Coordinates of C-alpha atoms and ligand atoms in Angstrom, one line a residue:
X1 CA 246.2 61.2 -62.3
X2 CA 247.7 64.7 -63.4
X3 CA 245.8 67.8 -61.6
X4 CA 244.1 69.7 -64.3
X5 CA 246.0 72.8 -64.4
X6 CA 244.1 76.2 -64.8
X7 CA 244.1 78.2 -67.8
X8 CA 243.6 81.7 -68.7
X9 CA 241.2 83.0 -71.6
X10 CA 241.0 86.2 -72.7
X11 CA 238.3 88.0 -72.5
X12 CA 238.4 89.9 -75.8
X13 CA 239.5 87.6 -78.5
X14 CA 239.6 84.4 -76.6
X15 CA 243.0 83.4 -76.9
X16 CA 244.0 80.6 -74.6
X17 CA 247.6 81.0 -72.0
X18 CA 249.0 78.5 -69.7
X19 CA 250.2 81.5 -67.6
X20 CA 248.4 84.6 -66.2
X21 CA 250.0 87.7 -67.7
X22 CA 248.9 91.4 -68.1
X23 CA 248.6 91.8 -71.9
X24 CA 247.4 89.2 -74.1
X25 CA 250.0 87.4 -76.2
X26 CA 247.6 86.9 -79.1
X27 CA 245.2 90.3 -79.6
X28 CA 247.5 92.7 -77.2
X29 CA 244.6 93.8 -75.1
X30 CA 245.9 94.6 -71.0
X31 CA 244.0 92.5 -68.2
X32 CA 241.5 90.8 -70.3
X33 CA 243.0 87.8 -69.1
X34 CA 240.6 85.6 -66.9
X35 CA 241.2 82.2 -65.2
X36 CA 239.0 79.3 -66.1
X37 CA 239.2 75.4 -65.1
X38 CA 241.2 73.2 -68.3
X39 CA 237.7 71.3 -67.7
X40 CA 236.4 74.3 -69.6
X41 CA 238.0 74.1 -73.2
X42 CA 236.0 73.2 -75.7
X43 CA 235.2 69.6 -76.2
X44 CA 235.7 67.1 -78.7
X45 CA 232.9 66.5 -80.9
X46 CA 230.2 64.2 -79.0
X47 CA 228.7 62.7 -82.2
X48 CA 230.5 59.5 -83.3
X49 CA 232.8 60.3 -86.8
X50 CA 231.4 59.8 -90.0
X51 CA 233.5 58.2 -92.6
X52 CA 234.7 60.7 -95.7
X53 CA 232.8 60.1 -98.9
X54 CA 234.1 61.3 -101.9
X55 CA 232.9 65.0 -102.9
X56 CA 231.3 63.4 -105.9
X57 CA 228.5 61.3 -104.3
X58 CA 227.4 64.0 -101.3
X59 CA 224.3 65.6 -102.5
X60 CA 223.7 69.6 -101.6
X61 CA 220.3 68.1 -100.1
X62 CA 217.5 70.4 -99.2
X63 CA 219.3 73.9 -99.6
X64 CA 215.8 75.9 -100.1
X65 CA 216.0 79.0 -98.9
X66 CA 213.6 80.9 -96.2
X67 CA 212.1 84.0 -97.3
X68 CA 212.1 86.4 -94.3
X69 CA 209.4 88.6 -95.6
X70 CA 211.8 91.6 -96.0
X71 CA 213.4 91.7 -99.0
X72 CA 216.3 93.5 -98.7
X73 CA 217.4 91.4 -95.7
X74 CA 216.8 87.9 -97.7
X75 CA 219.2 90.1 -100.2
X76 CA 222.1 90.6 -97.6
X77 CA 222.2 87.1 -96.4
X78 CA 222.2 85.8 -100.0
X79 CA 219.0 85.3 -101.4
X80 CA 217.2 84.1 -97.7
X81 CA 217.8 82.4 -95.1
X82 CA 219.7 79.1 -95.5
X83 CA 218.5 76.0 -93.2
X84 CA 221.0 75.1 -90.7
X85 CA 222.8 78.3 -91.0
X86 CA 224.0 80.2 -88.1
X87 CA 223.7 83.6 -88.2
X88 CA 225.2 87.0 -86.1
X89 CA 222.9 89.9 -86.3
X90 CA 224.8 92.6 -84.3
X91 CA 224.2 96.4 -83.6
X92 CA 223.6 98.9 -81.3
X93 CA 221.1 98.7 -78.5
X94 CA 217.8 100.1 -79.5
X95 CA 218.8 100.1 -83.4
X96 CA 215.7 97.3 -84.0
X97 CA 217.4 94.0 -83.8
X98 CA 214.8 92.4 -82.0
X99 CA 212.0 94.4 -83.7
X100 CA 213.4 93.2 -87.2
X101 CA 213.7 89.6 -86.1
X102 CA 210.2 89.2 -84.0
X103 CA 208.9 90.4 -88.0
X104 CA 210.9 88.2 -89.6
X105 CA 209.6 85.5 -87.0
X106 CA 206.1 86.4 -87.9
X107 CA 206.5 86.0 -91.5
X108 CA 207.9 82.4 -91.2
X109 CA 205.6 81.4 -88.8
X110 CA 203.3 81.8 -91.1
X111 CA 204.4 78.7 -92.8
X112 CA 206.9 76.8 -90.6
X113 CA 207.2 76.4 -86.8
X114 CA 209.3 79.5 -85.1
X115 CA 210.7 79.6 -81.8
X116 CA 211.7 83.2 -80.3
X117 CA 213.8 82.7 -77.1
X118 CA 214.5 86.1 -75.3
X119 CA 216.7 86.6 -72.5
X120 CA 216.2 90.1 -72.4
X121 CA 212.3 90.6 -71.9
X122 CA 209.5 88.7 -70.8
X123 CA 206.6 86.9 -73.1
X124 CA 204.7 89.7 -71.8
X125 CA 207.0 92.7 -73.3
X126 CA 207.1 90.4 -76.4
X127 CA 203.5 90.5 -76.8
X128 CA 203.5 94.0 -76.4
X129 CA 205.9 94.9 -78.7
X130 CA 203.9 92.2 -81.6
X131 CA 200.8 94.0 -81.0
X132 CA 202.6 97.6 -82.1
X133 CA 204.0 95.8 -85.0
X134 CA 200.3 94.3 -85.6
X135 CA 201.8 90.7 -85.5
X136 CA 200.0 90.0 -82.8
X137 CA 197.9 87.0 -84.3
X138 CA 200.6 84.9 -85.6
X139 CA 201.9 81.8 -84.8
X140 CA 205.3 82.5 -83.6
X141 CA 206.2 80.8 -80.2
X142 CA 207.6 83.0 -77.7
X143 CA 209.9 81.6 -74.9
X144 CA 211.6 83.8 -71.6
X145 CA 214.7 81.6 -71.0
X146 CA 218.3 82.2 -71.0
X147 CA 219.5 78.6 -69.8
X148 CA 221.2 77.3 -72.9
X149 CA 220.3 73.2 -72.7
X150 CA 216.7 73.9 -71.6
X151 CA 216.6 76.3 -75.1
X152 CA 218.1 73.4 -77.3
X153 CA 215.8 70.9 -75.3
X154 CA 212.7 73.0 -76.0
X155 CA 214.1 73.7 -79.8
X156 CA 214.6 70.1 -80.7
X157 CA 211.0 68.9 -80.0
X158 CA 209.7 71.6 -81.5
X159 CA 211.5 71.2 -84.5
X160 CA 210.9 74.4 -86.3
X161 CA 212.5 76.0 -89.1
X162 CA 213.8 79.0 -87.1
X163 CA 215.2 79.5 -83.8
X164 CA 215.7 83.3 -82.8
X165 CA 217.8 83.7 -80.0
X166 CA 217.5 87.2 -78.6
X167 CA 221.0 88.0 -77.5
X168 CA 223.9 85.7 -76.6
X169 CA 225.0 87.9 -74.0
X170 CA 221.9 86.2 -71.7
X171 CA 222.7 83.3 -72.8
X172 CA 223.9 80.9 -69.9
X173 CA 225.2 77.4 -69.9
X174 CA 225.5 75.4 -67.4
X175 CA 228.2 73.5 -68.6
X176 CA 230.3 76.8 -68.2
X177 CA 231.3 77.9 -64.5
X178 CA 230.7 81.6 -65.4
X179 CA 228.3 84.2 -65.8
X180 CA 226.2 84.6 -69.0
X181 CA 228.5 87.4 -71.3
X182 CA 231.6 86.1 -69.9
X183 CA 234.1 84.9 -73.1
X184 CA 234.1 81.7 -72.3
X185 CA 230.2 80.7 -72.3
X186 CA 229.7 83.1 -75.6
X187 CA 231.9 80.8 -76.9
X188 CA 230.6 77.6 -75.5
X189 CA 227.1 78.9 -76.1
X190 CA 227.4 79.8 -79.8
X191 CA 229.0 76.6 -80.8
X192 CA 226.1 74.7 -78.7
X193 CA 223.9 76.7 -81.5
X194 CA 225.7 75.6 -84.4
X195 CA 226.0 71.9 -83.5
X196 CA 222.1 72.5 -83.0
X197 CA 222.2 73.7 -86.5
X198 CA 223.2 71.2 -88.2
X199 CA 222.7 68.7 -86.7
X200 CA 218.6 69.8 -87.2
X201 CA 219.0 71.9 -90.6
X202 CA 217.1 74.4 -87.9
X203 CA 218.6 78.1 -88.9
X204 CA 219.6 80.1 -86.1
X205 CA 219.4 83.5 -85.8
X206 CA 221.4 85.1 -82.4
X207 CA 221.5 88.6 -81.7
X208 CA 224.8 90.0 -80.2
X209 CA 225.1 93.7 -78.7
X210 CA 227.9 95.8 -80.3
X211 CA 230.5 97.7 -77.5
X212 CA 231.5 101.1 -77.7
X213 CA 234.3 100.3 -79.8
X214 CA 232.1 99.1 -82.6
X215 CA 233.0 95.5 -82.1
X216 CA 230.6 92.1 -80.8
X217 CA 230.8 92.9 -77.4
X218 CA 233.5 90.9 -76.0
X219 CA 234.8 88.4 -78.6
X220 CA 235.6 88.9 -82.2
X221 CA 235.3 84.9 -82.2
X222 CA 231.9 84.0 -82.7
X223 CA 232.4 85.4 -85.7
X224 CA 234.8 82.8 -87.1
X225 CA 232.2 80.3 -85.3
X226 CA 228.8 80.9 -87.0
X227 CA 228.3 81.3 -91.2
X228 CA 226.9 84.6 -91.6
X229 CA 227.6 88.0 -89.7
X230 CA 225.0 90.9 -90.4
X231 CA 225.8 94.3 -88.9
X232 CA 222.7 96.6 -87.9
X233 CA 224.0 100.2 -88.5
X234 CA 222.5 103.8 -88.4
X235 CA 223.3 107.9 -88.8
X236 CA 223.2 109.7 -86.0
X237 CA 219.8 110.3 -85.4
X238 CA 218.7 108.9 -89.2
X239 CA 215.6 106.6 -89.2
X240 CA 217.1 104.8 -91.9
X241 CA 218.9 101.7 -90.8
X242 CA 221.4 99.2 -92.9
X243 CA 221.8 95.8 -92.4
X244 CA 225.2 95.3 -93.9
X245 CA 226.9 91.3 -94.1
X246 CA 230.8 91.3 -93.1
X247 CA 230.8 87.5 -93.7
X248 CA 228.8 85.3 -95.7
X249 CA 229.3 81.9 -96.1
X250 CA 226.3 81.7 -98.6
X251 CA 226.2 84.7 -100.6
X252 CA 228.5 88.0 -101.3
X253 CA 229.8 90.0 -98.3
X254 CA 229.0 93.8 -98.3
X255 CA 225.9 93.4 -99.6
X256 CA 223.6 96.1 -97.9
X257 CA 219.9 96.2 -96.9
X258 CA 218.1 99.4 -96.4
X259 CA 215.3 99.8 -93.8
X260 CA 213.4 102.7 -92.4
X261 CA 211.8 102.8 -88.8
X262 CA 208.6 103.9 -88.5
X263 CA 205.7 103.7 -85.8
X264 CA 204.9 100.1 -86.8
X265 CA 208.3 98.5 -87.0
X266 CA 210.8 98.1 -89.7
X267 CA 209.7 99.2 -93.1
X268 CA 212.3 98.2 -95.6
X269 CA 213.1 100.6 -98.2
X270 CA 212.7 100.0 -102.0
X271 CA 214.6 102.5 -103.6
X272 CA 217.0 103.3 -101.5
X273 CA 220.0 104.7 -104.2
X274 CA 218.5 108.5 -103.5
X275 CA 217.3 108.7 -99.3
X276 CA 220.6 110.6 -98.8
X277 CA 219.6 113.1 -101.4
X278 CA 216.8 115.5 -99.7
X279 CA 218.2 118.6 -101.6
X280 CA 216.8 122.5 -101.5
X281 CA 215.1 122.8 -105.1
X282 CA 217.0 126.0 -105.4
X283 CA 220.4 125.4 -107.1
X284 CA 223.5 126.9 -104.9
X285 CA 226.7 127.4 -105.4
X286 CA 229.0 124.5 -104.4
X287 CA 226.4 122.1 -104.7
X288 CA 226.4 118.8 -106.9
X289 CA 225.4 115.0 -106.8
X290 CA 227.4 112.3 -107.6
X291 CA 226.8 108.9 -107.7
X292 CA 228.7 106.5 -106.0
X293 CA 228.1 102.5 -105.2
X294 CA 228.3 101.1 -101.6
X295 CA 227.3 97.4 -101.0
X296 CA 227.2 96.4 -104.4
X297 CA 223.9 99.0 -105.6
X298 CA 224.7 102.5 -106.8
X299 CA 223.6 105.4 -104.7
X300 CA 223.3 108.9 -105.2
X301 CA 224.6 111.8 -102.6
X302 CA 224.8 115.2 -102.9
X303 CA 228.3 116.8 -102.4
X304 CA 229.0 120.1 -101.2
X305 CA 231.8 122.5 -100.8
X306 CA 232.6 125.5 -99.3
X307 CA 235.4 127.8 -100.5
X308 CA 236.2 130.8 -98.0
X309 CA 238.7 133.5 -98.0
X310 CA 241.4 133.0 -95.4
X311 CA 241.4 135.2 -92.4
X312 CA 244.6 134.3 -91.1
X313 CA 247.5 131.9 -90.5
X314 CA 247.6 128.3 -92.7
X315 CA 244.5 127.4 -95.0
X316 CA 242.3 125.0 -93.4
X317 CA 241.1 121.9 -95.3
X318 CA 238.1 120.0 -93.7
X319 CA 236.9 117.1 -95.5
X320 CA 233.7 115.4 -93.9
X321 CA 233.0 111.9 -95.3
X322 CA 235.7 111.9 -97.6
X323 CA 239.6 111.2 -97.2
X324 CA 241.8 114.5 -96.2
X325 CA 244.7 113.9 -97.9
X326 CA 243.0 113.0 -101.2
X327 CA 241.6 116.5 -100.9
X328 CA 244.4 118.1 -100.6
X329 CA 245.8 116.3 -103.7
X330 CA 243.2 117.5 -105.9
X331 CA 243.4 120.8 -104.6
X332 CA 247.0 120.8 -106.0
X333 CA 245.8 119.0 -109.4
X334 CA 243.2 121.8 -109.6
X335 CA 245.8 124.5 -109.3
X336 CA 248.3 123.1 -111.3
X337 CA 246.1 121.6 -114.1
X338 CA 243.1 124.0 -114.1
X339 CA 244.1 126.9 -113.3
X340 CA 242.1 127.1 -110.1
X341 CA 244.0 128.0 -107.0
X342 CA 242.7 127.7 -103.7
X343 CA 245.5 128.2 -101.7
X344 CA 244.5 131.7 -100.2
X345 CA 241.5 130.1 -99.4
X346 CA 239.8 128.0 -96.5
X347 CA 238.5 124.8 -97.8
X348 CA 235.4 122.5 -96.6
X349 CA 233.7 119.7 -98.7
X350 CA 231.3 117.2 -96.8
X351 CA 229.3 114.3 -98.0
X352 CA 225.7 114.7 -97.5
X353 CA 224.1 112.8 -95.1
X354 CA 226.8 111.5 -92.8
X355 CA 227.9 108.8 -95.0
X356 CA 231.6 107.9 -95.9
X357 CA 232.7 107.6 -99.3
X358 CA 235.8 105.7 -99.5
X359 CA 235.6 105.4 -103.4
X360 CA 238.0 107.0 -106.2
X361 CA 234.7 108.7 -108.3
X362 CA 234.6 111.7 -106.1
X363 CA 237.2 113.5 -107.2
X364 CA 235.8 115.0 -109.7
X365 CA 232.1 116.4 -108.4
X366 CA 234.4 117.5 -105.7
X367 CA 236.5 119.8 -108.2
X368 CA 233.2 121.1 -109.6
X369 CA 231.8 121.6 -106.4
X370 CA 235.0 123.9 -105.1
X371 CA 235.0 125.5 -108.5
X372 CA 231.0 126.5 -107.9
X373 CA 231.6 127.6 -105.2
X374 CA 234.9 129.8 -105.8
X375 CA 233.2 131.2 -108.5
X376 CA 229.7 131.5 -106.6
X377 CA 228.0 130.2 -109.7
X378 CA 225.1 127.2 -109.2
X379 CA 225.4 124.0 -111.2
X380 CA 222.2 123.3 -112.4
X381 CA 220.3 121.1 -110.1
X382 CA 219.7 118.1 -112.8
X383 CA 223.4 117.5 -113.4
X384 CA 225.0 114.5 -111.9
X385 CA 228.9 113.9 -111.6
X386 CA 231.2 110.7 -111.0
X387 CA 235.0 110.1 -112.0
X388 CA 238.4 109.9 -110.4
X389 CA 241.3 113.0 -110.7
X390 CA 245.1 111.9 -111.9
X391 CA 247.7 113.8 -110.4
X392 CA 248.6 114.6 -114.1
X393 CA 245.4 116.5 -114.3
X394 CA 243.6 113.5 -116.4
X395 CA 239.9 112.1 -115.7
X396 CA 239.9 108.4 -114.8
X397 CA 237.3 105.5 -115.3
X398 CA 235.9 104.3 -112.0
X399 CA 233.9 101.2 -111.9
X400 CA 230.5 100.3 -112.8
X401 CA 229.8 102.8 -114.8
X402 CA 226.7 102.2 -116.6
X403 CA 225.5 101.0 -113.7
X404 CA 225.8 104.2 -112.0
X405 CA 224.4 106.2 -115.2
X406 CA 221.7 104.6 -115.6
X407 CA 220.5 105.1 -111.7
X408 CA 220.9 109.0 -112.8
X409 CA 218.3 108.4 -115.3
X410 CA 216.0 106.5 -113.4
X411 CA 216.2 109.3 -110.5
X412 CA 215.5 111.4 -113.5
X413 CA 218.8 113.7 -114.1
X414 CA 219.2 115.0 -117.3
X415 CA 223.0 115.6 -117.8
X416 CA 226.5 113.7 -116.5
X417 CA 229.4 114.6 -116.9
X418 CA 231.9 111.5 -116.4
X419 CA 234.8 109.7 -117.6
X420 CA 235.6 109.3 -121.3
X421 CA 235.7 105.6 -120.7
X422 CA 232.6 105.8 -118.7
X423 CA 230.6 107.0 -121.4
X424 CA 228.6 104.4 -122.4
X425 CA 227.8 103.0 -125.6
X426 CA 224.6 103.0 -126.6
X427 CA 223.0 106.6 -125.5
X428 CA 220.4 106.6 -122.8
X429 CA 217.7 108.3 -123.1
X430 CA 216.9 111.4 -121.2
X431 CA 220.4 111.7 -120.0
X432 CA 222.9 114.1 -122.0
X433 CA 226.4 112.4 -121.1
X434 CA 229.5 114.7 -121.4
X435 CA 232.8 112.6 -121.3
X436 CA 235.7 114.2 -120.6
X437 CA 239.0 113.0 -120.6
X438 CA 241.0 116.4 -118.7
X439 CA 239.9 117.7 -115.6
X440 CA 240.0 121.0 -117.3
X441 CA 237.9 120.1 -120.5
X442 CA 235.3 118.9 -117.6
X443 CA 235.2 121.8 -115.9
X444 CA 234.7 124.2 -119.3
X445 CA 231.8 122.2 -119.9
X446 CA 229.8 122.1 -116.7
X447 CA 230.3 125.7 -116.8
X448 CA 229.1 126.0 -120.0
X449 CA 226.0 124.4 -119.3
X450 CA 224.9 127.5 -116.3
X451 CA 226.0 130.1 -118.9
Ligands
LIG501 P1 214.6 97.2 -80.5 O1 214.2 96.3 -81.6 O2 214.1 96.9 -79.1 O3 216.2 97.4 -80.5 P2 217.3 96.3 -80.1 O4 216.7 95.0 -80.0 O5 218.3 96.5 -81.2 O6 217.9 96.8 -78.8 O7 214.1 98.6 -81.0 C1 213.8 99.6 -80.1 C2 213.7 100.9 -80.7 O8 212.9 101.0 -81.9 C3 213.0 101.8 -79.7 O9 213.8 103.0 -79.6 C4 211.7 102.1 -80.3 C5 211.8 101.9 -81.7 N1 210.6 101.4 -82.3 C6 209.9 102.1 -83.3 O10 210.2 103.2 -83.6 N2 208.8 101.6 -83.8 C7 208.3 100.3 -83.5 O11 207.3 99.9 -84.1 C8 209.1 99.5 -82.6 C9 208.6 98.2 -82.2 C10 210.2 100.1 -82.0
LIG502 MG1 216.4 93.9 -78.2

């Protein structure tokens, strides 16, 4: 019989080698390389293989969605949470993933058997942290365990209709000759979870901890493994928090959920197109909101410039939340087009809020913004702005439109001044809408409006 020969996985994307070697041949990454015994790759299926049936006689079966309770996260995943369905909630530590999930637990539990595994703290913690969200009377069963068999053991009798799994990182099979974390029993351990998933139409829910680098810690795999990848994000110091998808195998990705943490867990926000926008009610000078859409909803933030006379040596152009060299560009559409030069000047524009824009439609709030402010005149505080800049000094459509107008109108704004093939076409009321097709017929008219 042939000596199973060793083989080396890698302990960042999980690529397989026959030989050790310092970089990985697949991802690039130095010394992530880690031996492991052949015994260790993954195994062929145990269950015995069905026959194929024709597409036409399988039957979606029961497909009915669990509400979590939180609306905006059964929005991100699709419209709830789909039985048998794996899925990846990762973030930073102490962002609220296991907060978030011990509610969602509750709210299921209310209606269907829940099991909460946690690896990281004991029933005791858990109960401590149920009573501060004042889920302490529910019927959600809480389990310490990190062994991976004695967790599916325990899952299949219960039978329930979630399994939360409070991070794969302390996750430990035993099937797997290393430590829990390790590449090689993430891996083994996640696709344990899925073959638990559907073979039981049980939905899974793991938690993974996000590295430095912004990444699953350790493998960029069990992402291909499981159907749906959430990402729990935050500001710097915000108590908002997004839950954003970057896969979905059962609704659209980039969707985004909007939270708020508060002394009794995870509130999720309702409204969330204006929480960026927390303006001075005093108009100044290089001040205006535009509205832009991120994860498929529109959302308003307020854009600000500063336009400075330069003290010495080369101009400086600081862009914060928005793309340098698109700044640039419209500095030189605003001079040649506009009549509007800013090249004596130091420049700074930043997006409000700490969020990144990586849209078209700021462009032109941004022009009006460094005019305000070059001219130290205030826009009026009701006016809202949207609409990309041609290098020819034209005003360009962006999308969604209406969309975008008519959140303007619902935050209450009174005038926008956007795209002529923005404007839309039947007026709305309560909102003056100024179309302009040149960047200097937009500008006349904003300025028009403060006179
Ligand atoms: P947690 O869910 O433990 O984070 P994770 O599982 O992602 O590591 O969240 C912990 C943080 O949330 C902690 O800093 C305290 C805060 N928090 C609240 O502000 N309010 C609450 O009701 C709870 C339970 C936690
Ligand atoms: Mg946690």
């Amino acid at each position: 019989m042939a000596r199973a020969s060793p083989i080396f996985l890698c302990s960042a994307c999980g690529g397989e080698t026959l030989k050790w070697q310092g970089q990985c041949p697949q991802c690039g990454d130095w010394n992530t390389l880690e031996q492991a015994a052949a015994a260790q790759r993954p195994r062929a299926p145990r269950v015995p293989l069905a026959p194929p049936r024709p597409l036409e006689v399988i039957t979606a079966g029961r497909m009915e969605r669990l509400a979590s309770g939180q609306e905006e996260l059964d929005r991100v995943m699709g419209g709830g949470i789909v039985p048998g369905s794996v899925t990846l909630l990762g973030g930073d530590p102490g962002i609220g993933k296991s907060t978030l999930l011990l509610q969602v637990a509750a709210h299921i539990a209310g209606t269907s058997g829940v099991l909460y595994a946690s690896g990281e703290e004991s029933v005791a913690q858990i109960a401590l942290r149920a009573q501060r969200l004042g889920i302490e009377g529910t019927r959600v069963e809480v389990v310490a365990e990190s062994g991976l068999e004695a967790l599916v053991e325990l899952a299949s009798q219960r039978q329930g209709a979630l399994l939360v799994v409070d991070s794969i990182q302390t996750i430990q099979s035993g099937s797997v000759g290393t430590s829990a974390g390790a590449v090689s029993q993430l891996r083994e351990c996640t696709a344990e979870l899925v073959r638990f998933a559907k073979s039981t139409a049980t939905a899974v829910i793991v938690i993974g901890h996000v590295t430095k680098e912004g990444t699953l810690a350790g493998p960029r795999m069990l992402e291909h493994l499981v159907d749906t990848v959430l990402y729990f994000e935050s500001e710097a110091g915000s108590r908002y928090r997004i839950v954003r998808a970057t896969k979905n195998r059962f609704g659209a990705v980039n969707e985004l959920g909007f939270f708020a943490m508060t002394e009794s867990g995870l509130r999720e926000v309702r409204n969330p197109s204006a929480i960026f926008l927390a303006r001075a009610p005093e108009p100044a000078a290089g001040s205006i909101v535009m509205v832009t859409r991120e994860g498929g909803r529109p959302l308003l933030i307020e854009l600000q410039a500063l336009v400075d006379r330069m003290r010495f040596g080369a101009p400086r152009r600081v862009a914060q939340g928005l793309d340098a060299n698109r700044l640039a560009m419209l500095l030189a559409v605003m001079n040649r087009h506009a009549g509007l030069s800013l090249q004596e000047h130091d420049v700074f524009v930043n997006a409000v809020g700490g969020i990144q824009i990586s849209e078209t439609g700021w462009d032109l709030p941004v022009a009006m913004a460094l005019a305000s402010s070059l001219q130290d005149r205030a826009l009026p505080n009701t006016v809202i702005c949207f609409g990309e800049v041609g290098l020819t000094g034209e005003v360009r459509p962006v999308a969604y439109g209406e969309e975008r107008l008519r959140e303007a109108q619902k935050q209450g704004f009174q005038v926008a001044v956007v795209p002529r093939e923005n404007a839309p076409r039947r007026p709305l009321e309560g909102l003056r809408v100024i179309a302009a097709s040149r960047l200097a017929e937009a500008l006349e008219a904003i300025f028009s409006l403060s006179r």
